[in-house]
């Protein structure tokens, strides 16, 4: 009886923790710390309007509604998850909260866009754009030394797998998610099943390295008021971001190594699985939070030379190229593949670029082909 009660309490705590973290992220979403300061709710405004009354009003409305919805959904989902002994309630509550936050975000976006148009915020502003050509001629170097830890983890995983492979049973168990929680399904032991997570490490490392290489050559939105300082700050931002991404890769590879060890040892323990996955994921969140709070969007909180005269320019009003409340960039005349995000920190793709469309179609074709092959076999 005590064991059952403890299990229910664990599920209640897990659902509560998941929803609490998500609620905190959604509540903080419109903060200038997590978005470019002059793009509140995905609307481009002159820097002197970033704290306008219309903007602050929408922030207060968004946060108040999210706070109420988060409290109700968290309590109900935690109680339901404890009663049923599953994390499904937390997942459903998370989807509901995200949907509500998205609707509130769209409402705020439209209200600020109307205030911007009605107030003529860009009427007297001198718009401009700057470019640092040295980012092409002398780009920030790829952090090769930071890939070594990820490769070491892969090597250790491969060596451990080779050692234990001869002694593995005929069938090995892998955890899978279901409506009732985590279940274990057995598969015939083969190189593919035994080393599947090691292969995931390799693919993950290659994918992240390719993304980092692309980001180092992505288009930069520099500070038009102080372009020299903005360029220096952006270079530091690229360096810190690239190193952080490779560090996150190490943490995820360690998580996959831990899951492989559980699989090879035939340990079917929910606490062990949670520990192996939870600790690295918490570390990943810590790195991401540090990057967001200490570095800021496009490195806005990094130090830069201060002895530069203000040009008097403001960023160009390019709202017409952004869809989905400032989350989707579509500009067929822009040759850039990657552009800085308006919502959040990082980059997004230019869906108007033909190369992006071709790459997306190719990935979809590969995914469909893999699904068909798996279904046939």
Tab-separated table of C-alpha atoms in Angstrom:
chain	number	residue	atom	x	y	z
A	1	UNK	CA	0.000	0.000	0.000
A	2	UNK	CA	2.785	2.400	0.931
A	3	UNK	CA	4.561	1.588	-2.311
A	4	UNK	CA	1.473	2.433	-4.334
A	5	UNK	CA	1.020	5.719	-2.470
A	6	UNK	CA	4.654	6.632	-3.055
A	7	UNK	CA	4.296	5.893	-6.770
A	8	UNK	CA	1.228	8.136	-7.014
A	9	UNK	CA	3.079	10.903	-5.187
A	10	UNK	CA	5.982	10.563	-7.600
A	11	UNK	CA	3.644	10.961	-10.583
A	12	UNK	CA	1.957	13.944	-8.950
A	13	UNK	CA	5.336	15.581	-8.335
A	14	UNK	CA	6.516	14.873	-11.887
A	15	UNK	CA	3.362	16.320	-13.465
A	16	UNK	CA	3.550	19.317	-11.155
A	17	UNK	CA	7.227	19.892	-11.950
A	18	UNK	CA	6.748	19.648	-15.708
A	19	UNK	CA	3.845	22.089	-15.720
A	20	UNK	CA	5.534	24.482	-13.294
A	21	UNK	CA	8.653	24.749	-15.467
A	22	UNK	CA	6.562	25.193	-18.617
A	23	UNK	CA	4.395	27.818	-16.905
A	24	UNK	CA	7.481	29.764	-15.850
A	25	UNK	CA	8.809	29.694	-19.425
A	26	UNK	CA	5.482	30.831	-20.905
A	27	UNK	CA	5.128	33.564	-18.275
A	28	UNK	CA	8.613	34.889	-19.073
A	29	UNK	CA	8.181	34.542	-22.857
A	30	UNK	CA	7.459	38.235	-23.621
A	31	UNK	CA	10.365	39.467	-21.501
A	32	UNK	CA	12.965	41.604	-23.323
A	33	UNK	CA	15.546	39.285	-21.788
A	34	UNK	CA	14.280	36.463	-24.008
A	35	UNK	CA	13.454	38.465	-27.142
A	36	UNK	CA	15.027	41.338	-29.061
A	37	UNK	CA	14.044	44.431	-27.074
A	38	UNK	CA	12.631	46.329	-30.068
A	39	UNK	CA	10.434	43.431	-31.228
A	40	UNK	CA	7.767	43.029	-28.514
A	41	UNK	CA	5.442	40.123	-29.286
A	42	UNK	CA	7.028	39.814	-32.728
A	43	UNK	CA	6.239	43.385	-33.847
A	44	UNK	CA	9.126	45.573	-35.006
A	45	UNK	CA	9.032	48.959	-33.263
A	46	UNK	CA	11.528	51.837	-32.935
A	47	UNK	CA	13.775	51.300	-29.877
A	48	UNK	CA	12.220	54.280	-28.077
A	49	UNK	CA	8.807	52.581	-28.303
A	50	UNK	CA	9.939	49.250	-26.853
A	51	UNK	CA	8.493	50.267	-23.460
A	52	UNK	CA	5.507	52.193	-24.786
A	53	UNK	CA	2.270	52.099	-22.795
A	54	UNK	CA	0.566	49.917	-25.425
A	55	UNK	CA	3.416	47.378	-25.231
A	56	UNK	CA	3.484	47.248	-21.430
A	57	UNK	CA	-0.293	46.876	-21.300
A	58	UNK	CA	-0.163	43.805	-23.530
A	59	UNK	CA	2.644	42.302	-21.441
A	60	UNK	CA	0.569	42.679	-18.277
A	61	UNK	CA	-2.518	41.194	-19.915
A	62	UNK	CA	-0.591	38.248	-21.339
A	63	UNK	CA	1.151	37.450	-18.062
A	64	UNK	CA	-1.995	37.769	-15.972
A	65	UNK	CA	-3.942	35.390	-18.215
A	66	UNK	CA	-1.053	32.903	-18.371
A	67	UNK	CA	-0.677	32.964	-14.594
A	68	UNK	CA	-4.353	32.145	-13.984
A	69	UNK	CA	-4.462	29.436	-16.663
A	70	UNK	CA	-1.200	27.886	-15.429
A	71	UNK	CA	-2.452	27.676	-11.834
A	72	UNK	CA	-5.705	25.954	-12.830
A	73	UNK	CA	-4.162	23.547	-15.341
A	74	UNK	CA	-1.229	22.623	-13.065
A	75	UNK	CA	-3.449	21.740	-10.103
A	76	UNK	CA	-5.931	19.727	-12.185
A	77	UNK	CA	-3.298	17.878	-14.240
A	78	UNK	CA	-1.202	17.048	-11.160
A	79	UNK	CA	-4.225	15.630	-9.342
A	80	UNK	CA	-5.326	13.649	-12.398
A	81	UNK	CA	-1.808	12.340	-12.995
A	82	UNK	CA	-1.576	11.147	-9.388
A	83	UNK	CA	-4.976	9.459	-9.557
A	84	UNK	CA	-4.185	7.622	-12.797
A	85	UNK	CA	-0.472	7.072	-12.172
A	86	UNK	CA	0.629	8.528	-15.508
A	87	UNK	CA	2.422	11.489	-17.035
A	88	UNK	CA	-0.199	11.778	-19.769
A	89	UNK	CA	-2.119	14.352	-17.727
A	90	UNK	CA	0.974	16.536	-17.580
A	91	UNK	CA	1.519	16.173	-21.332
A	92	UNK	CA	-2.102	17.084	-22.075
A	93	UNK	CA	-1.925	20.024	-19.675
A	94	UNK	CA	1.275	21.203	-21.354
A	95	UNK	CA	-0.366	21.160	-24.778
A	96	UNK	CA	-3.350	23.077	-23.416
A	97	UNK	CA	-1.140	25.706	-21.788
A	98	UNK	CA	0.899	26.149	-24.975
A	99	UNK	CA	-2.273	26.569	-27.027
A	100	UNK	CA	-3.634	29.177	-24.608
A	101	UNK	CA	-0.315	31.047	-24.526
A	102	UNK	CA	-0.169	31.037	-28.348
A	103	UNK	CA	-3.667	32.535	-28.548
A	104	UNK	CA	-2.743	35.211	-26.000
A	105	UNK	CA	0.478	35.955	-27.902
A	106	UNK	CA	-1.420	36.441	-31.188
A	107	UNK	CA	-3.864	38.791	-29.466
A	108	UNK	CA	-1.009	40.877	-28.046
A	109	UNK	CA	0.795	40.889	-31.404
A	110	UNK	CA	-2.244	42.256	-33.211
A	111	UNK	CA	-2.909	44.895	-30.554
A	112	UNK	CA	0.659	46.248	-30.692
A	113	UNK	CA	0.619	46.208	-34.512
A	114	UNK	CA	-2.563	48.321	-34.462
A	115	UNK	CA	-1.066	50.743	-31.943
A	116	UNK	CA	2.052	51.027	-34.098
A	117	UNK	CA	0.037	51.783	-37.229
A	118	UNK	CA	-2.391	54.176	-35.547
A	119	UNK	CA	0.382	56.051	-33.761
A	120	UNK	CA	2.649	56.299	-36.804
A	121	UNK	CA	5.609	55.066	-34.770
A	122	UNK	CA	7.836	54.856	-37.848
A	123	UNK	CA	6.605	58.129	-39.376
A	124	UNK	CA	9.606	60.299	-38.436
A	125	UNK	CA	12.177	57.541	-37.827
A	126	UNK	CA	15.321	57.238	-39.961
A	127	UNK	CA	15.435	53.599	-40.965
A	128	UNK	CA	18.617	51.817	-41.949
A	129	UNK	CA	20.558	48.553	-42.092
A	130	UNK	CA	24.226	47.684	-41.595
A	131	UNK	CA	26.365	44.718	-42.584
A	132	UNK	CA	29.685	43.408	-41.304
A	133	UNK	CA	31.422	41.960	-44.382
A	134	UNK	CA	34.215	40.555	-42.207
A	135	UNK	CA	31.754	37.896	-41.002
A	136	UNK	CA	32.184	36.458	-44.511
A	137	UNK	CA	35.824	37.270	-45.225
A	138	UNK	CA	37.000	36.456	-41.697
A	139	UNK	CA	34.215	34.349	-40.119
A	140	UNK	CA	34.163	33.169	-36.532
A	141	UNK	CA	36.028	29.882	-36.440
A	142	UNK	CA	34.302	26.592	-35.743
A	143	UNK	CA	35.075	25.448	-32.158
A	144	UNK	CA	36.759	22.179	-33.093
A	145	UNK	CA	38.268	21.681	-29.637
A	146	UNK	CA	34.741	21.717	-28.166
A	147	UNK	CA	33.768	18.711	-30.272
A	148	UNK	CA	36.365	16.508	-28.550
A	149	UNK	CA	34.283	15.750	-25.405
A	150	UNK	CA	31.324	14.659	-27.551
A	151	UNK	CA	33.594	12.376	-29.585
A	152	UNK	CA	35.103	10.947	-26.385
A	153	UNK	CA	31.635	10.020	-25.100
A	154	UNK	CA	30.863	8.325	-28.427
A	155	UNK	CA	34.156	6.402	-28.249
A	156	UNK	CA	33.433	5.267	-24.671
A	157	UNK	CA	29.911	4.198	-25.671
A	158	UNK	CA	31.224	2.235	-28.643
A	159	UNK	CA	33.944	0.534	-26.597
A	160	UNK	CA	31.494	-0.406	-23.822
A	161	UNK	CA	29.050	-1.764	-26.386
A	162	UNK	CA	31.711	-3.903	-28.054
A	163	UNK	CA	32.703	-5.350	-24.673
A	164	UNK	CA	29.185	-6.263	-23.536
A	165	UNK	CA	27.711	-7.264	-26.908
A	166	UNK	CA	28.837	-10.929	-26.858
A	167	UNK	CA	27.185	-11.432	-23.451
A	168	UNK	CA	23.822	-9.845	-24.290
A	169	UNK	CA	20.702	-12.058	-24.159
A	170	UNK	CA	18.796	-13.047	-27.299
A	171	UNK	CA	16.326	-10.209	-26.734
A	172	UNK	CA	16.912	-6.801	-25.167
A	173	UNK	CA	14.356	-4.406	-23.715
A	174	UNK	CA	13.890	-0.773	-24.662
A	175	UNK	CA	11.663	1.736	-22.820
A	176	UNK	CA	8.755	3.203	-24.761
A	177	UNK	CA	6.104	5.738	-23.887
A	178	UNK	CA	2.448	4.709	-23.743
A	179	UNK	CA	-0.778	6.163	-22.388
A	180	UNK	CA	-0.164	4.284	-19.166
A	181	UNK	CA	3.394	5.511	-18.712
A	182	UNK	CA	6.721	3.897	-19.567
A	183	UNK	CA	6.635	0.297	-20.794
A	184	UNK	CA	9.436	-1.982	-21.920
A	185	UNK	CA	9.287	-3.814	-25.231
A	186	UNK	CA	11.806	-6.510	-26.173
A	187	UNK	CA	13.516	-6.768	-29.536
A	188	UNK	CA	15.832	-9.420	-31.043
A	189	UNK	CA	19.415	-8.589	-30.178
A	190	UNK	CA	21.376	-7.323	-33.159
A	191	UNK	CA	24.004	-4.745	-33.918
A	192	UNK	CA	21.266	-2.265	-34.822
A	193	UNK	CA	19.278	-2.699	-31.621
A	194	UNK	CA	22.294	-2.924	-29.316
A	195	UNK	CA	24.104	0.047	-30.849
A	196	UNK	CA	21.033	2.045	-31.875
A	197	UNK	CA	21.544	4.734	-29.230
A	198	UNK	CA	25.245	4.930	-30.062
A	199	UNK	CA	24.251	5.626	-33.662
A	200	UNK	CA	21.943	8.333	-32.318
A	201	UNK	CA	24.962	9.896	-30.598
A	202	UNK	CA	26.846	9.992	-33.892
A	203	UNK	CA	23.919	11.472	-35.820
A	204	UNK	CA	23.222	14.012	-33.081
A	205	UNK	CA	26.836	15.185	-32.988
A	206	UNK	CA	27.008	15.491	-36.770
A	207	UNK	CA	23.684	17.348	-36.908
A	208	UNK	CA	24.661	19.847	-34.209
A	209	UNK	CA	28.081	20.413	-35.797
A	210	UNK	CA	26.399	21.094	-39.150
A	211	UNK	CA	23.954	23.522	-37.519
A	212	UNK	CA	26.792	25.344	-35.739
A	213	UNK	CA	28.713	25.648	-38.990
A	214	UNK	CA	25.625	27.131	-40.622
A	215	UNK	CA	24.985	29.557	-37.766
A	216	UNK	CA	28.508	30.922	-37.996
A	217	UNK	CA	27.661	32.105	-41.516
A	218	UNK	CA	24.072	33.156	-40.877
A	219	UNK	CA	22.914	36.685	-41.563
A	220	UNK	CA	23.439	39.052	-38.636
A	221	UNK	CA	21.019	41.787	-37.580
A	222	UNK	CA	23.460	44.303	-36.159
A	223	UNK	CA	22.724	47.379	-34.075
A	224	UNK	CA	22.243	50.145	-36.649
A	225	UNK	CA	22.699	52.822	-33.976
A	226	UNK	CA	26.197	51.543	-33.034
A	227	UNK	CA	27.314	49.167	-35.814
A	228	UNK	CA	30.959	48.724	-34.727
A	229	UNK	CA	30.028	47.763	-31.177
A	230	UNK	CA	27.197	45.599	-32.515
A	231	UNK	CA	29.558	43.677	-34.792
A	232	UNK	CA	32.026	43.030	-31.965
A	233	UNK	CA	29.247	41.911	-29.663
A	234	UNK	CA	27.767	39.615	-32.332
A	235	UNK	CA	31.105	37.887	-32.855
A	236	UNK	CA	31.327	37.092	-29.154
A	237	UNK	CA	27.736	35.903	-29.274
A	238	UNK	CA	28.534	33.452	-32.069
A	239	UNK	CA	31.530	32.105	-30.170
A	240	UNK	CA	29.606	31.594	-26.928
A	241	UNK	CA	26.610	30.067	-28.700
A	242	UNK	CA	28.708	27.637	-30.729
A	243	UNK	CA	30.565	26.425	-27.647
A	244	UNK	CA	27.333	26.110	-25.671
A	245	UNK	CA	25.709	24.024	-28.395
A	246	UNK	CA	28.639	21.623	-28.480
A	247	UNK	CA	28.507	21.431	-24.676
A	248	UNK	CA	24.803	20.565	-24.850
A	249	UNK	CA	25.698	17.835	-27.339
A	250	UNK	CA	28.049	16.295	-24.757
A	251	UNK	CA	25.262	16.255	-22.163
A	252	UNK	CA	22.801	14.612	-24.559
A	253	UNK	CA	25.426	12.038	-25.568
A	254	UNK	CA	25.939	11.224	-21.880
A	255	UNK	CA	22.193	10.717	-21.526
A	256	UNK	CA	22.199	8.296	-24.470
A	257	UNK	CA	25.192	6.491	-22.947
A	258	UNK	CA	23.260	6.077	-19.698
A	259	UNK	CA	20.215	4.720	-21.529
A	260	UNK	CA	22.446	2.299	-23.435
A	261	UNK	CA	23.961	1.094	-20.150
A	262	UNK	CA	20.470	0.446	-18.734
A	263	UNK	CA	19.504	-1.431	-21.863
A	264	UNK	CA	22.655	-3.546	-21.915
A	265	UNK	CA	22.268	-4.320	-18.195
A	266	UNK	CA	18.546	-5.117	-18.607
A	267	UNK	CA	17.695	-2.676	-15.801
A	268	UNK	CA	13.976	-1.908	-16.084
A	269	UNK	CA	13.635	0.697	-13.395
A	270	UNK	CA	11.593	3.857	-13.700
A	271	UNK	CA	13.705	5.765	-11.104
A	272	UNK	CA	16.922	4.764	-12.882
A	273	UNK	CA	15.543	5.835	-16.251
A	274	UNK	CA	14.383	9.157	-14.819
A	275	UNK	CA	17.785	9.747	-13.220
A	276	UNK	CA	19.688	8.904	-16.399
A	277	UNK	CA	17.520	11.186	-18.528
A	278	UNK	CA	16.618	13.835	-15.964
A	279	UNK	CA	20.084	14.881	-14.781
A	280	UNK	CA	21.485	15.626	-18.280
A	281	UNK	CA	18.261	17.354	-19.340
A	282	UNK	CA	18.339	19.586	-16.262
A	283	UNK	CA	21.947	20.449	-17.105
A	284	UNK	CA	20.897	21.247	-20.688
A	285	UNK	CA	18.175	23.567	-19.386
A	286	UNK	CA	20.710	25.233	-17.093
A	287	UNK	CA	23.068	25.906	-20.018
A	288	UNK	CA	20.203	27.242	-22.146
A	289	UNK	CA	18.976	29.466	-19.300
A	290	UNK	CA	22.472	30.834	-18.708
A	291	UNK	CA	22.844	31.550	-22.421
A	292	UNK	CA	19.495	33.348	-22.484
A	293	UNK	CA	19.939	35.385	-19.311
A	294	UNK	CA	23.651	36.164	-19.412
A	295	UNK	CA	24.111	36.576	-23.175
A	296	UNK	CA	20.684	37.671	-24.434
A	297	UNK	CA	19.231	37.802	-27.956
A	298	UNK	CA	22.068	38.285	-30.470
A	299	UNK	CA	24.422	38.885	-27.534
A	300	UNK	CA	22.611	42.058	-26.468
A	301	UNK	CA	23.880	41.744	-22.880
A	302	UNK	CA	27.512	41.153	-23.766
A	303	UNK	CA	29.953	43.995	-23.251
A	304	UNK	CA	31.066	45.985	-26.268
A	305	UNK	CA	33.106	49.153	-26.901
A	306	UNK	CA	31.092	52.146	-25.656
A	307	UNK	CA	33.030	54.989	-27.355
A	308	UNK	CA	30.978	55.046	-30.553
A	309	UNK	CA	28.736	57.843	-31.741
A	310	UNK	CA	25.066	57.026	-32.251
A	311	UNK	CA	24.121	57.052	-35.955
A	312	UNK	CA	20.527	58.072	-35.194
A	313	UNK	CA	19.190	55.173	-37.281
A	314	UNK	CA	16.570	52.598	-36.265
A	315	UNK	CA	16.114	49.098	-37.721
A	316	UNK	CA	13.966	48.883	-40.837
A	317	UNK	CA	10.287	48.064	-40.416
A	318	UNK	CA	10.176	44.581	-41.967
A	319	UNK	CA	6.940	43.269	-40.428
A	320	UNK	CA	5.608	42.357	-43.873
A	321	UNK	CA	8.092	39.489	-44.103
A	322	UNK	CA	7.114	37.920	-40.771
A	323	UNK	CA	4.056	35.690	-40.412
A	324	UNK	CA	2.577	33.745	-37.537
A	325	UNK	CA	2.779	36.612	-35.034
A	326	UNK	CA	6.465	37.161	-35.738
A	327	UNK	CA	7.570	33.527	-35.710
A	328	UNK	CA	7.840	32.665	-39.434
A	329	UNK	CA	10.090	34.513	-41.896
A	330	UNK	CA	9.196	34.439	-45.607
A	331	UNK	CA	11.178	36.637	-47.997
A	332	UNK	CA	11.934	35.356	-51.479
A	333	UNK	CA	14.197	38.366	-52.172
A	334	UNK	CA	16.442	37.605	-49.190
A	335	UNK	CA	19.254	35.148	-50.087
A	336	UNK	CA	19.818	34.317	-46.407
A	337	UNK	CA	18.877	30.808	-45.294
A	338	UNK	CA	19.114	31.505	-41.559
A	339	UNK	CA	18.015	34.765	-39.924
A	340	UNK	CA	17.859	35.833	-36.255
A	341	UNK	CA	14.573	35.038	-34.538
A	342	UNK	CA	12.112	37.685	-33.521
A	343	UNK	CA	10.538	35.495	-30.866
A	344	UNK	CA	13.063	33.852	-28.565
A	345	UNK	CA	16.801	33.501	-28.892
A	346	UNK	CA	18.573	31.938	-31.851
A	347	UNK	CA	17.856	31.677	-35.554
A	348	UNK	CA	15.066	30.554	-37.842
A	349	UNK	CA	14.930	29.620	-41.529
A	350	UNK	CA	13.781	31.790	-44.400
A	351	UNK	CA	10.871	29.817	-45.830
A	352	UNK	CA	10.936	32.010	-48.917
A	353	UNK	CA	14.380	30.747	-49.899
A	354	UNK	CA	14.188	27.950	-52.538
A	355	UNK	CA	17.086	26.079	-50.886
A	356	UNK	CA	15.104	25.810	-47.664
A	357	UNK	CA	12.088	24.471	-49.538
A	358	UNK	CA	14.199	21.873	-51.354
A	359	UNK	CA	15.887	20.788	-48.117
A	360	UNK	CA	12.534	20.530	-46.332
A	361	UNK	CA	11.043	18.453	-49.149
A	362	UNK	CA	14.087	16.163	-49.113
A	363	UNK	CA	13.837	15.614	-45.350
A	364	UNK	CA	10.126	14.850	-45.633
A	365	UNK	CA	10.827	12.373	-48.435
A	366	UNK	CA	13.487	10.618	-46.353
A	367	UNK	CA	11.168	10.498	-43.316
A	368	UNK	CA	8.283	9.064	-45.354
A	369	UNK	CA	10.609	6.546	-46.998
A	370	UNK	CA	11.971	5.421	-43.623
A	371	UNK	CA	8.433	5.034	-42.259
A	372	UNK	CA	7.397	2.956	-45.281
A	373	UNK	CA	10.460	0.721	-44.995
A	374	UNK	CA	9.844	0.203	-41.285
A	375	UNK	CA	6.192	-0.651	-41.935
A	376	UNK	CA	7.095	-3.168	-44.642
A	377	UNK	CA	9.725	-4.883	-42.545
